[in-house]
Coordinates of C-alpha atoms in Angstrom, one line a residue:
Chain A
M1 CA 39.3 41.2 -86.0
Q2 CA 35.9 41.2 -84.5
K3 CA 35.4 44.9 -85.2
Y4 CA 36.2 44.5 -88.9
R5 CA 33.9 41.5 -89.1
L6 CA 31.1 43.7 -87.7
A7 CA 31.7 46.3 -89.9
A8 CA 31.8 44.3 -93.0
I9 CA 28.5 42.9 -92.0
A10 CA 27.2 46.3 -91.3
I11 CA 28.1 47.2 -94.9
L12 CA 26.9 44.3 -96.4
I13 CA 23.3 44.8 -94.7
A14 CA 23.5 48.4 -95.6
M15 CA 24.2 47.3 -99.3
L16 CA 21.4 44.9 -99.3
A17 CA 19.0 47.4 -97.9
A18 CA 19.9 50.1 -100.6
F19 CA 19.3 47.6 -103.3
P20 CA 15.9 48.6 -104.2
C21 CA 17.0 52.4 -104.6
L22 CA 18.8 51.2 -107.8
E23 CA 15.3 50.4 -109.2
P24 CA 16.1 46.7 -110.1
E25 CA 13.3 44.8 -112.2
V26 CA 10.8 43.3 -109.7
Y27 CA 12.3 39.7 -110.8
Y28 CA 15.4 40.5 -108.8
L29 CA 13.5 41.9 -105.7
S30 CA 11.4 38.7 -105.7
F31 CA 14.7 36.6 -106.1
M32 CA 16.2 38.4 -103.2
F33 CA 13.2 38.0 -101.4
S34 CA 13.1 34.2 -101.6
V35 CA 16.9 34.1 -100.9
F36 CA 16.3 36.0 -97.6
M37 CA 13.3 33.8 -96.6
Y38 CA 15.2 30.6 -97.2
V39 CA 18.1 31.9 -95.0
I40 CA 15.5 32.7 -92.3
L41 CA 13.9 29.4 -92.6
A42 CA 17.1 27.3 -92.7
S43 CA 18.8 29.4 -89.9
S44 CA 15.8 29.0 -87.6
W45 CA 15.6 25.4 -88.4
N46 CA 19.3 25.2 -87.2
F47 CA 18.4 26.0 -83.7
I48 CA 16.7 22.7 -83.1
G49 CA 17.9 20.8 -86.1
G50 CA 21.6 21.8 -86.4
Y51 CA 22.5 22.5 -82.8
A52 CA 20.4 19.8 -80.9
G53 CA 20.6 17.4 -83.7
Y54 CA 16.7 16.9 -83.8
L55 CA 16.2 16.9 -87.3
S56 CA 12.5 18.6 -87.8
F57 CA 11.1 17.5 -91.2
G58 CA 7.9 19.5 -90.7
H59 CA 9.1 22.9 -90.5
A60 CA 6.9 24.1 -93.3
A61 CA 3.9 23.6 -90.8
F62 CA 5.2 26.6 -88.8
F63 CA 5.6 28.4 -92.1
G64 CA 2.2 27.7 -93.1
I65 CA 0.7 28.4 -89.7
G66 CA 2.1 31.8 -90.0
A67 CA 1.0 32.5 -93.6
F68 CA -2.5 31.2 -93.0
A69 CA -2.9 33.1 -89.6
T70 CA -1.8 36.5 -91.3
A71 CA -3.9 35.8 -94.3
K72 CA -6.9 35.1 -92.2
A73 CA -6.5 37.9 -90.0
A74 CA -6.0 40.2 -92.9
S75 CA -8.9 39.1 -94.7
M76 CA -11.4 39.0 -91.7
F77 CA -10.5 42.3 -90.2
E78 CA -9.6 44.0 -93.4
L79 CA -6.4 45.0 -92.2
T80 CA -4.4 47.8 -93.6
P81 CA -0.9 47.2 -95.3
L82 CA 0.8 48.1 -92.2
L83 CA -1.3 46.1 -89.9
T84 CA -1.1 43.1 -92.1
I85 CA 2.8 43.3 -92.0
L86 CA 2.6 43.7 -88.2
A87 CA 0.0 40.9 -88.0
S88 CA 2.8 38.3 -88.9
I89 CA 4.4 38.8 -85.7
P90 CA 1.5 37.4 -83.7
A91 CA 1.1 34.9 -86.6
G92 CA 4.6 33.8 -85.7
A93 CA 3.8 33.6 -82.0
L94 CA 0.9 31.5 -82.9
A95 CA 3.2 29.0 -84.8
A96 CA 5.7 29.2 -81.6
L97 CA 2.6 28.3 -79.5
V98 CA 1.9 25.5 -81.6
A99 CA 5.5 24.4 -81.4
L100 CA 5.1 24.5 -77.6
F101 CA 2.2 22.0 -77.7
V102 CA 3.6 19.6 -80.2
G103 CA 7.1 19.9 -78.9
Y104 CA 6.3 18.9 -75.3
P105 CA 5.4 15.3 -76.3
C106 CA 7.3 15.1 -79.6
L107 CA 10.7 16.0 -78.3
K108 CA 10.9 13.2 -76.0
I109 CA 11.5 11.2 -79.3
R110 CA 14.8 10.8 -80.6
G111 CA 16.8 10.4 -83.8
P112 CA 14.8 9.3 -87.0
Y113 CA 11.7 8.7 -85.1
F114 CA 11.6 12.4 -84.2
S115 CA 11.8 13.3 -87.9
V116 CA 9.0 11.0 -88.8
V117 CA 6.7 12.5 -86.0
T118 CA 7.3 15.9 -87.5
I119 CA 6.5 14.7 -90.9
C120 CA 3.2 13.4 -89.7
F121 CA 2.6 16.6 -87.8
A122 CA 3.2 18.7 -90.9
F123 CA 0.7 16.6 -92.7
V124 CA -2.0 16.8 -90.1
V125 CA -1.6 20.7 -90.1
E126 CA -1.8 20.8 -93.8
L127 CA -4.9 18.6 -93.9
T128 CA -6.6 20.4 -91.0
V129 CA -6.5 23.5 -92.9
K130 CA -7.6 22.0 -96.1
N131 CA -10.5 20.3 -94.5
I132 CA -12.0 23.1 -92.3
E133 CA -13.5 26.0 -94.5
F134 CA -13.0 28.6 -91.8
L135 CA -9.3 28.0 -91.9
G136 CA -8.9 28.6 -95.5
G137 CA -10.2 25.0 -96.9
A138 CA -9.5 23.9 -100.3
E139 CA -9.8 27.1 -102.1
G140 CA -7.0 29.1 -100.1
I141 CA -7.3 32.8 -99.1
W142 CA -6.8 35.9 -101.1
L143 CA -5.6 39.2 -99.7
K144 CA -6.0 42.7 -100.8
F145 CA -2.6 44.2 -102.0
M146 CA -1.3 47.5 -101.2
D147 CA -2.8 50.5 -103.4
I148 CA 0.6 51.6 -104.6
P149 CA 2.9 50.9 -107.3
E150 CA 4.0 47.3 -107.7
K151 CA 7.6 48.0 -107.4
L152 CA 7.4 50.2 -104.4
S153 CA 5.2 47.5 -102.7
R154 CA 7.6 44.9 -103.6
S155 CA 10.5 47.1 -102.1
I156 CA 8.6 47.4 -98.9
L157 CA 8.2 43.9 -98.6
Y158 CA 11.8 43.1 -99.5
E159 CA 13.1 45.5 -96.7
V160 CA 10.7 44.0 -94.1
M161 CA 12.0 40.5 -95.0
L162 CA 15.6 41.7 -95.0
L163 CA 14.9 43.2 -91.5
L164 CA 13.3 39.8 -90.3
M165 CA 16.6 38.1 -91.7
V166 CA 18.9 40.4 -89.8
V167 CA 16.9 39.9 -86.7
T168 CA 17.1 36.1 -87.0
L169 CA 20.7 35.9 -87.7
A170 CA 21.4 38.2 -84.8
V171 CA 19.4 35.8 -82.5
A172 CA 21.2 32.9 -84.3
W173 CA 24.6 34.5 -83.5
R174 CA 23.7 35.1 -79.9
L175 CA 22.2 31.7 -79.5
G176 CA 25.5 30.0 -80.8
R177 CA 27.4 31.6 -77.9
S178 CA 24.8 31.5 -75.2
R179 CA 24.3 28.9 -72.5
L180 CA 21.3 27.9 -74.3
G181 CA 23.5 27.1 -77.5
A182 CA 26.0 25.3 -75.6
G183 CA 23.4 23.1 -73.9
L184 CA 22.0 22.2 -77.2
R185 CA 25.3 21.1 -78.6
A186 CA 25.8 18.8 -75.6
I187 CA 22.3 17.4 -76.2
R188 CA 23.6 16.6 -79.7
S189 CA 26.8 14.8 -78.9
D190 CA 25.2 12.7 -76.2
E191 CA 21.7 13.5 -74.4
E192 CA 22.3 11.1 -71.5
V193 CA 25.7 12.4 -70.9
A194 CA 24.1 16.1 -70.9
E195 CA 21.4 15.0 -68.7
T196 CA 23.8 13.7 -66.2
M197 CA 25.9 16.8 -66.2
A198 CA 22.4 18.5 -64.9
I199 CA 21.5 20.1 -68.2
P200 CA 17.9 20.5 -68.4
T201 CA 17.5 18.9 -71.7
A202 CA 13.8 18.9 -71.9
K203 CA 13.7 22.8 -71.2
L204 CA 16.3 23.6 -73.6
K205 CA 14.9 21.5 -76.5
I206 CA 11.5 23.1 -76.2
Q207 CA 13.0 26.5 -76.0
A208 CA 15.1 25.9 -79.3
F209 CA 12.0 24.4 -80.9
I210 CA 9.9 27.2 -80.2
L211 CA 12.5 29.8 -81.4
S212 CA 12.9 27.6 -84.5
A213 CA 9.1 28.0 -85.0
F214 CA 8.7 31.8 -84.4
F215 CA 10.8 33.1 -87.3
P216 CA 9.6 30.8 -90.0
G217 CA 6.1 31.8 -88.6
I218 CA 6.6 35.5 -89.3
A219 CA 8.4 34.6 -92.7
G220 CA 5.3 32.7 -93.6
G221 CA 3.1 35.8 -92.9
L222 CA 5.2 37.9 -95.0
F223 CA 5.4 35.4 -97.7
A224 CA 1.4 35.4 -97.9
Y225 CA 1.3 38.9 -98.2
Y226 CA 3.8 38.8 -101.1
L227 CA 1.9 36.2 -102.8
T228 CA -1.4 37.8 -102.1
Y229 CA -2.9 34.4 -102.5
I230 CA -2.1 31.4 -100.3
H231 CA -3.2 27.7 -100.8
A232 CA -2.4 24.9 -98.5
D233 CA -0.4 23.0 -100.9
V234 CA 1.7 25.8 -101.6
V235 CA 2.8 26.9 -98.0
F236 CA 2.5 23.3 -96.2
N237 CA 4.6 21.5 -99.2
I238 CA 6.6 18.8 -97.9
N239 CA 9.3 19.8 -100.4
I240 CA 9.6 23.1 -98.4
S241 CA 10.4 21.2 -95.1
I242 CA 13.0 18.8 -96.9
L243 CA 14.6 22.0 -98.5
I244 CA 15.0 23.5 -95.1
V245 CA 16.8 20.7 -93.9
L246 CA 19.0 20.1 -96.8
M247 CA 20.0 23.7 -97.0
A248 CA 20.9 23.8 -93.3
M249 CA 22.8 20.5 -93.7
F250 CA 24.4 21.1 -97.0
G251 CA 26.0 24.1 -95.4
G252 CA 27.0 22.6 -92.3
G253 CA 24.4 22.2 -89.5
G254 CA 25.0 23.4 -85.9
T255 CA 27.2 26.4 -87.3
W256 CA 25.9 29.9 -87.8
L257 CA 27.3 30.5 -91.2
G258 CA 26.3 27.1 -92.6
P259 CA 22.5 27.5 -93.1
I260 CA 23.2 30.9 -94.7
I261 CA 25.5 29.5 -97.3
G262 CA 23.5 26.2 -97.9
A263 CA 20.3 28.6 -98.4
V264 CA 22.0 31.1 -100.6
I265 CA 23.9 28.5 -102.7
L266 CA 20.8 26.3 -103.2
T267 CA 18.4 29.0 -104.0
V268 CA 20.8 30.7 -106.5
V269 CA 21.5 27.6 -108.1
N270 CA 17.9 26.3 -108.4
E271 CA 17.0 29.6 -110.0
G272 CA 20.0 29.9 -112.1
L273 CA 19.5 26.2 -113.5
S274 CA 15.9 26.9 -114.2
I275 CA 16.7 29.9 -116.3
F276 CA 19.5 28.1 -118.3
A277 CA 18.3 24.6 -118.7
Q278 CA 15.2 22.6 -119.5
A279 CA 13.1 22.0 -116.4
E280 CA 13.8 18.4 -116.0
I281 CA 17.4 18.8 -116.9
A282 CA 17.8 21.6 -114.4
R283 CA 16.4 19.3 -111.6
I284 CA 18.7 16.5 -112.5
I285 CA 21.7 18.5 -112.3
Y286 CA 20.3 19.9 -108.9
G287 CA 19.9 16.4 -107.8
A288 CA 23.4 15.7 -108.7
L289 CA 24.8 18.5 -106.9
F290 CA 23.4 16.9 -103.4
I291 CA 25.3 13.6 -104.5
V292 CA 28.6 15.4 -105.3
V293 CA 28.5 17.5 -102.3
T294 CA 27.7 14.7 -99.8
I295 CA 30.4 12.3 -101.2
F296 CA 33.0 15.1 -101.1
M297 CA 31.9 17.1 -98.2
P298 CA 30.0 14.5 -96.0
N299 CA 29.7 16.8 -93.1
G300 CA 28.7 20.1 -94.9
I301 CA 30.6 22.7 -96.7
I302 CA 31.7 24.7 -93.5
D303 CA 33.1 21.7 -92.0
F304 CA 35.1 20.9 -95.3
F305 CA 36.7 24.3 -95.7
R306 CA 37.4 24.5 -92.0
K307 CA 39.3 21.4 -92.2
K308 CA 41.1 22.5 -95.4
G309 CA 42.0 25.9 -93.7
G310 CA 43.0 24.5 -90.2
G311 CA 45.1 21.7 -91.7
Chain B
M1 CA -23.4 2.0 -92.3
D2 CA -23.7 -1.4 -94.0
A3 CA -21.5 -4.2 -93.0
V4 CA -20.5 -5.3 -96.6
L5 CA -19.0 -1.9 -97.3
I6 CA -17.1 -1.9 -94.2
I7 CA -15.7 -5.3 -94.7
Q8 CA -15.0 -4.5 -98.5
S9 CA -13.0 -1.3 -97.3
L10 CA -11.2 -3.0 -94.7
I11 CA -9.9 -5.8 -97.3
S12 CA -8.9 -3.2 -99.6
G13 CA -7.3 -1.5 -96.9
I14 CA -5.2 -4.7 -95.8
M15 CA -4.3 -5.3 -99.6
M16 CA -2.9 -1.8 -99.7
G17 CA -1.2 -2.3 -96.2
M18 CA 0.5 -5.4 -97.7
V19 CA 1.9 -3.8 -100.6
Y20 CA 3.3 -0.9 -98.5
A21 CA 4.9 -3.6 -96.5
L22 CA 6.7 -5.2 -99.2
L23 CA 7.9 -1.8 -100.4
G24 CA 8.9 -1.2 -96.7
V25 CA 10.8 -4.3 -95.9
G26 CA 13.9 -3.2 -98.0
F27 CA 13.7 0.3 -96.5
S28 CA 13.7 -1.2 -93.1
L29 CA 16.7 -3.3 -93.9
T30 CA 18.9 -0.7 -95.4
W31 CA 18.1 1.5 -92.3
G32 CA 18.4 -1.2 -89.6
V33 CA 21.6 -2.9 -91.2
M34 CA 23.6 0.1 -92.7
H35 CA 22.2 3.1 -91.1
V36 CA 21.3 4.4 -94.4
I37 CA 17.9 6.2 -94.9
H38 CA 17.4 5.5 -98.4
I39 CA 15.1 8.3 -99.8
S40 CA 15.1 7.0 -103.3
H41 CA 13.9 3.8 -102.1
A42 CA 10.3 4.5 -103.5
A43 CA 11.7 6.2 -106.6
F44 CA 13.2 2.8 -107.4
G45 CA 9.9 1.3 -106.8
L46 CA 8.3 3.6 -109.2
L47 CA 11.0 3.0 -111.8
G48 CA 10.1 -0.7 -111.6
A49 CA 6.5 0.2 -112.1
Y50 CA 7.5 2.3 -115.2
L51 CA 9.7 -0.5 -116.5
A52 CA 6.4 -3.0 -116.1
Y53 CA 4.3 -0.4 -117.7
S54 CA 6.6 -0.3 -120.7
M55 CA 7.1 -4.1 -121.0
L56 CA 3.2 -4.4 -120.9
Q57 CA 2.5 -1.6 -123.3
Y58 CA 5.1 -2.6 -126.0
F59 CA 5.5 -6.2 -125.4
G60 CA 2.6 -7.4 -123.9
V61 CA 4.7 -8.8 -120.8
D62 CA 2.5 -9.4 -117.7
P63 CA 3.5 -7.3 -114.8
V64 CA 4.0 -10.4 -112.6
V65 CA 6.8 -11.4 -115.1
S66 CA 8.2 -8.0 -115.0
A67 CA 8.4 -7.9 -111.2
A68 CA 10.5 -11.2 -111.6
A69 CA 12.7 -9.9 -114.4
S70 CA 13.4 -6.4 -112.9
A71 CA 14.4 -7.9 -109.7
P72 CA 18.0 -9.1 -110.9
L73 CA 18.2 -6.0 -113.2
L74 CA 17.7 -3.6 -110.3
F75 CA 19.9 -5.7 -107.9
L76 CA 22.7 -5.0 -110.4
V77 CA 22.0 -1.4 -110.7
A78 CA 21.7 -1.0 -106.9
C79 CA 25.1 -2.7 -106.8
G80 CA 26.5 0.0 -108.8
V81 CA 24.8 2.7 -106.7
Y82 CA 26.1 1.4 -103.6
Q83 CA 29.8 1.1 -104.8
L84 CA 29.8 4.5 -106.6
L85 CA 27.7 6.6 -104.1
I86 CA 26.5 4.9 -100.7
R87 CA 30.0 3.3 -99.8
P88 CA 32.0 6.6 -99.9
I89 CA 29.7 8.3 -97.4
T90 CA 29.7 5.6 -94.7
R91 CA 33.0 7.5 -93.6
A92 CA 30.7 10.7 -92.8
K93 CA 30.2 11.7 -89.0
E94 CA 26.4 11.2 -89.4
V95 CA 25.9 8.5 -92.0
I96 CA 21.9 8.7 -91.5
V97 CA 22.1 12.5 -92.3
A98 CA 24.5 12.1 -95.3
S99 CA 22.6 9.3 -96.7
M100 CA 19.6 11.1 -96.6
I101 CA 20.9 14.1 -98.5
L102 CA 22.8 12.0 -101.1
T103 CA 19.7 9.9 -101.9
F104 CA 17.3 12.8 -101.7
G105 CA 19.6 13.9 -104.5
L106 CA 19.2 10.5 -106.3
A107 CA 15.4 10.5 -105.9
I108 CA 15.2 13.9 -107.7
I109 CA 17.4 12.6 -110.5
L110 CA 15.2 9.4 -110.9
E111 CA 12.1 11.3 -110.8
N112 CA 13.1 13.7 -113.6
V113 CA 14.7 10.7 -115.6
M114 CA 11.3 9.2 -115.5
V115 CA 9.6 12.5 -116.3
L116 CA 11.6 12.6 -119.5
I117 CA 11.2 9.2 -120.5
W118 CA 7.5 8.6 -119.6
N119 CA 6.4 12.4 -119.3
A120 CA 4.3 13.5 -116.3
D121 CA 0.8 12.0 -117.2
P122 CA -0.6 9.5 -114.5
R123 CA -0.5 5.9 -115.6
V124 CA -2.3 2.9 -114.8
L125 CA -1.0 -0.8 -115.1
T126 CA -3.9 -2.4 -117.5
P127 CA -2.9 -6.2 -118.0
T128 CA -5.4 -8.2 -120.1
Y129 CA -7.4 -9.3 -116.7
A130 CA -7.5 -5.5 -115.5
S131 CA -11.3 -5.3 -116.0
G132 CA -12.1 -8.6 -114.5
A133 CA -13.1 -9.2 -110.9
L134 CA -13.7 -12.0 -108.5
I135 CA -17.2 -11.8 -106.7
V136 CA -17.5 -13.9 -103.5
G137 CA -20.8 -13.4 -102.1
P138 CA -21.5 -9.8 -101.6
F139 CA -17.8 -8.9 -102.0
Y140 CA -16.0 -7.8 -105.1
F141 CA -12.1 -8.0 -105.7
Q142 CA -10.7 -6.7 -108.8
Y143 CA -8.1 -9.1 -110.4
P144 CA -5.2 -6.5 -110.5
H145 CA -5.6 -6.0 -106.9
L146 CA -5.5 -9.5 -106.1
V147 CA -2.5 -10.1 -108.2
G148 CA -0.7 -7.1 -106.7
F149 CA -1.7 -8.5 -103.1
G150 CA -0.3 -11.9 -104.0
L151 CA 2.9 -10.5 -105.6
S152 CA 3.5 -8.5 -102.1
I153 CA 3.1 -11.9 -100.2
V154 CA 5.2 -13.9 -102.3
G155 CA 7.8 -10.9 -102.2
I156 CA 7.9 -10.7 -98.2
T157 CA 8.0 -14.3 -98.0
T158 CA 11.1 -14.7 -100.2
I159 CA 12.9 -11.8 -98.3
Y160 CA 11.7 -13.5 -94.9
L161 CA 13.2 -17.1 -96.0
F162 CA 16.2 -15.6 -97.4
L163 CA 17.0 -13.8 -94.1
K164 CA 16.1 -17.0 -92.0
K165 CA 17.5 -19.8 -94.0
T166 CA 20.4 -18.8 -96.2
Y167 CA 24.0 -18.2 -95.2
T168 CA 24.1 -14.8 -96.6
G169 CA 20.7 -13.9 -95.0
M170 CA 22.0 -15.0 -91.7
A171 CA 25.1 -12.9 -92.1
V172 CA 23.1 -9.9 -92.9
R173 CA 20.9 -10.5 -89.5
A174 CA 24.3 -10.7 -87.9
A175 CA 25.5 -7.7 -89.2
W176 CA 22.2 -5.9 -88.0
Q177 CA 22.4 -7.3 -84.4
Q178 CA 26.1 -7.0 -83.7
P179 CA 28.4 -5.6 -86.3
E180 CA 31.6 -6.0 -84.7
A181 CA 30.9 -9.8 -83.5
A182 CA 29.8 -10.4 -87.1
Q183 CA 33.0 -9.1 -88.4
L184 CA 35.0 -11.0 -85.9
Y185 CA 33.2 -14.3 -87.2
G186 CA 34.3 -13.4 -90.8
V187 CA 31.5 -11.5 -92.0
N188 CA 32.6 -8.9 -94.7
L189 CA 30.5 -5.9 -93.7
Y190 CA 30.8 -4.3 -97.0
R191 CA 29.7 -7.2 -99.0
I192 CA 26.9 -7.5 -96.7
S193 CA 25.9 -4.0 -97.0
M194 CA 25.9 -4.2 -100.7
I195 CA 24.0 -7.1 -100.8
T196 CA 21.4 -5.7 -98.4
F197 CA 21.2 -2.6 -100.4
A198 CA 20.9 -4.4 -103.8
L199 CA 18.2 -6.7 -102.3
A200 CA 16.2 -4.0 -100.8
V201 CA 16.2 -2.1 -104.2
S202 CA 15.1 -5.2 -106.0
T203 CA 12.3 -5.8 -103.7
A204 CA 11.3 -2.1 -104.0
G205 CA 10.8 -2.6 -107.7
A206 CA 8.5 -5.7 -107.1
G207 CA 6.8 -3.4 -104.4
G208 CA 6.4 -0.7 -106.9
I209 CA 4.8 -2.9 -109.4
S210 CA 2.3 -4.3 -107.0
L211 CA 1.4 -0.8 -105.8
A212 CA 1.0 0.3 -109.4
L213 CA -1.4 -2.8 -109.7
L214 CA -3.7 -0.9 -107.1
N215 CA -3.2 2.6 -107.8
S216 CA -2.4 4.9 -110.7
F217 CA 1.2 6.5 -110.7
E218 CA 3.1 9.4 -112.0
P219 CA 6.7 10.4 -111.6
H220 CA 6.4 12.3 -108.4
S221 CA 4.0 9.7 -106.8
H222 CA 7.1 8.4 -104.9
N223 CA 7.0 11.3 -102.4
L224 CA 3.7 10.0 -101.0
W225 CA 4.9 6.4 -101.1
L226 CA 7.9 7.5 -99.1
I227 CA 5.7 8.8 -96.4
Y228 CA 4.0 5.5 -96.2
L229 CA 7.1 3.8 -96.1
F230 CA 8.2 5.8 -93.2
L231 CA 5.2 4.7 -91.4
V232 CA 5.3 1.1 -91.9
V233 CA 8.9 1.0 -91.1
I234 CA 8.8 3.0 -87.9
V235 CA 5.3 1.5 -86.6
G236 CA 6.9 -2.1 -87.4
G237 CA 10.1 -1.3 -86.0
V238 CA 13.4 -0.6 -87.9
G239 CA 15.0 -3.7 -89.3
N240 CA 12.0 -5.9 -88.4
V241 CA 10.4 -7.8 -91.4
I242 CA 7.6 -9.3 -89.4
G243 CA 7.1 -6.1 -87.7
T244 CA 6.8 -4.3 -91.0
V245 CA 4.3 -6.7 -92.3
L246 CA 2.1 -6.2 -89.2
A247 CA 2.3 -2.5 -89.5
G248 CA 1.4 -2.6 -93.0
L249 CA -1.8 -4.4 -91.9
I250 CA -2.4 -2.2 -89.0
I251 CA -2.3 1.1 -91.2
G252 CA -4.2 -0.9 -93.9
V253 CA -7.0 -1.6 -91.4
I254 CA -6.7 2.1 -90.2
T255 CA -7.1 3.4 -93.8
G256 CA -9.7 1.0 -94.5
L257 CA -11.9 1.7 -91.5
S258 CA -11.6 5.6 -92.1
M259 CA -12.5 5.0 -95.8
A260 CA -15.6 3.5 -94.8
F261 CA -16.7 6.0 -92.2
L262 CA -15.3 9.2 -93.1
P263 CA -15.4 11.4 -96.2
Y264 CA -12.5 11.0 -98.5
Q265 CA -10.7 13.9 -97.6
W266 CA -10.5 13.1 -93.8
V267 CA -8.8 9.6 -94.3
N268 CA -5.4 10.8 -94.5
L269 CA -5.7 13.4 -91.8
V270 CA -6.9 10.2 -89.4
T271 CA -4.1 8.1 -90.8
F272 CA -1.3 10.7 -90.1
G273 CA -2.9 11.9 -86.8
L274 CA -3.3 8.3 -85.4
L275 CA 0.5 7.4 -86.4
M276 CA 1.5 10.7 -84.9
I277 CA -0.1 9.7 -81.6
F278 CA 1.1 6.3 -81.9
L279 CA 4.9 7.4 -82.4
I280 CA 4.5 9.6 -79.2
F281 CA 3.8 6.8 -77.0
R282 CA 5.7 3.8 -79.1
P283 CA 8.4 5.5 -80.6
H284 CA 10.3 2.4 -81.3
G285 CA 7.6 0.6 -83.1
L286 CA 5.2 -2.1 -81.8
F287 CA 7.7 -4.8 -81.8
R288 CA 11.2 -4.4 -80.4
Q289 CA 12.6 -7.9 -81.4
G290 CA 14.4 -7.8 -84.7
V291 CA 14.8 -9.3 -88.3

């Protein structure tokens, strides 16, 4: 069973990787690019939000830090395309470092209070970037794009994002089966008891938080390069933070598959609706979707089907 | 820096804080009593503001009258929302999470319905006295600001007296403090939850109208309002009416002072930064005592 599943996943990845060879329109590449990006964001958020139950509502901050760090490095040192793409890795590390410093005091706070601290944190980061000219300021940063045909350059970034998604999901898979994952689940169900059982809760939470900031940071760097122009309003948008949480919880927090399903469904539905309906009507249907799913599947889609299947 | 300007910005900060407190009281109650984080709370407030706008525009009805009239209307709407949407999810494993997702959806719907009806342009409430101002010595208070401030004080006092003096209000407090014990004493938790929710939404309407008297608003303003709601409620302590008021004042003072001393674009940064530090040291608010 395990073998078949692995083979199926490998085939799926290979198909996704081969997709640009079909010479699709740039629109489809961009769309898939954003699906991958949201899968990365939701899955990494899941480390801290889903497994440990610490709902961070400021994850766009890490995404934005990665985006701005990459853009700044690229424009300051006039990096070549390859180096720009690679620069997103140290940018992700920077996001992880910020997560270490912020997480240390903030992860002591529990429940909704933690969520509010993270909202504040995201605002502080956004406003700092906006107010300090060196970091980008109110104008944002332009990046020089690759000197090759558009479709080729889009395909390259598509493949890179796909690679990052595969890596993120592999880490998520490992984490779910590791001691770290088990410890985080214990924290979620009862932190006091976990502590009494000699689980180093503070350390595990920080580890999960750092990990959950790292991948969004890299994704932010790639996103910045994809857009070639970034502005604080775009990458630090609170709606991104909220969307990440919703995607993960919608699919089912604390599971491997949940955030993937949530991210794919919500991105596809959002895109689909905006093609077929007037913008406001599309948003209304989108909102109604949240309501209907929550009423009928209050614990996420995964939980709903698992119960059905398991009897 | 001149003292008049400082006091002037302090006072406008306090007025603003009071209005956020009125918006926040209901949010705090639904969260404290029902464990429902009502993301669309501010959107209902905005709906109140738009209703007042239309009443003023087409029938010349004063916003204060609209605030009084919209309260029972929103109360009924909220009863319906509770029965249809909120009650079914109280079975969820994590009610807080489920309620956040559900009411986030509701907020999206409300926002876009408002865009469809009133379009996305920024609006201001301009009652007949909009251009007038009260001048006391060197200080200058615009009438709409004073009316909004007064409205928020009346609203908060009403809620406070309701909770302290009426039988239903006491039942709400009992349900907040000891749900099981309250049930044993014959409190119907579902009914109390519905009343709490509906009451919260109707105060949101009044709060939205007060806020609209101080600031301009547009269909997505409720996002920023919501953030202030969270701040007021957390600093004040969830479910704590007096705490919410004090928190409103504190946040008002902070914004007021930073407006006087800092360039405009730094004000929010200071507010959020200070609150973040505050939360790290006092995560359960300044005052642990409840309702």
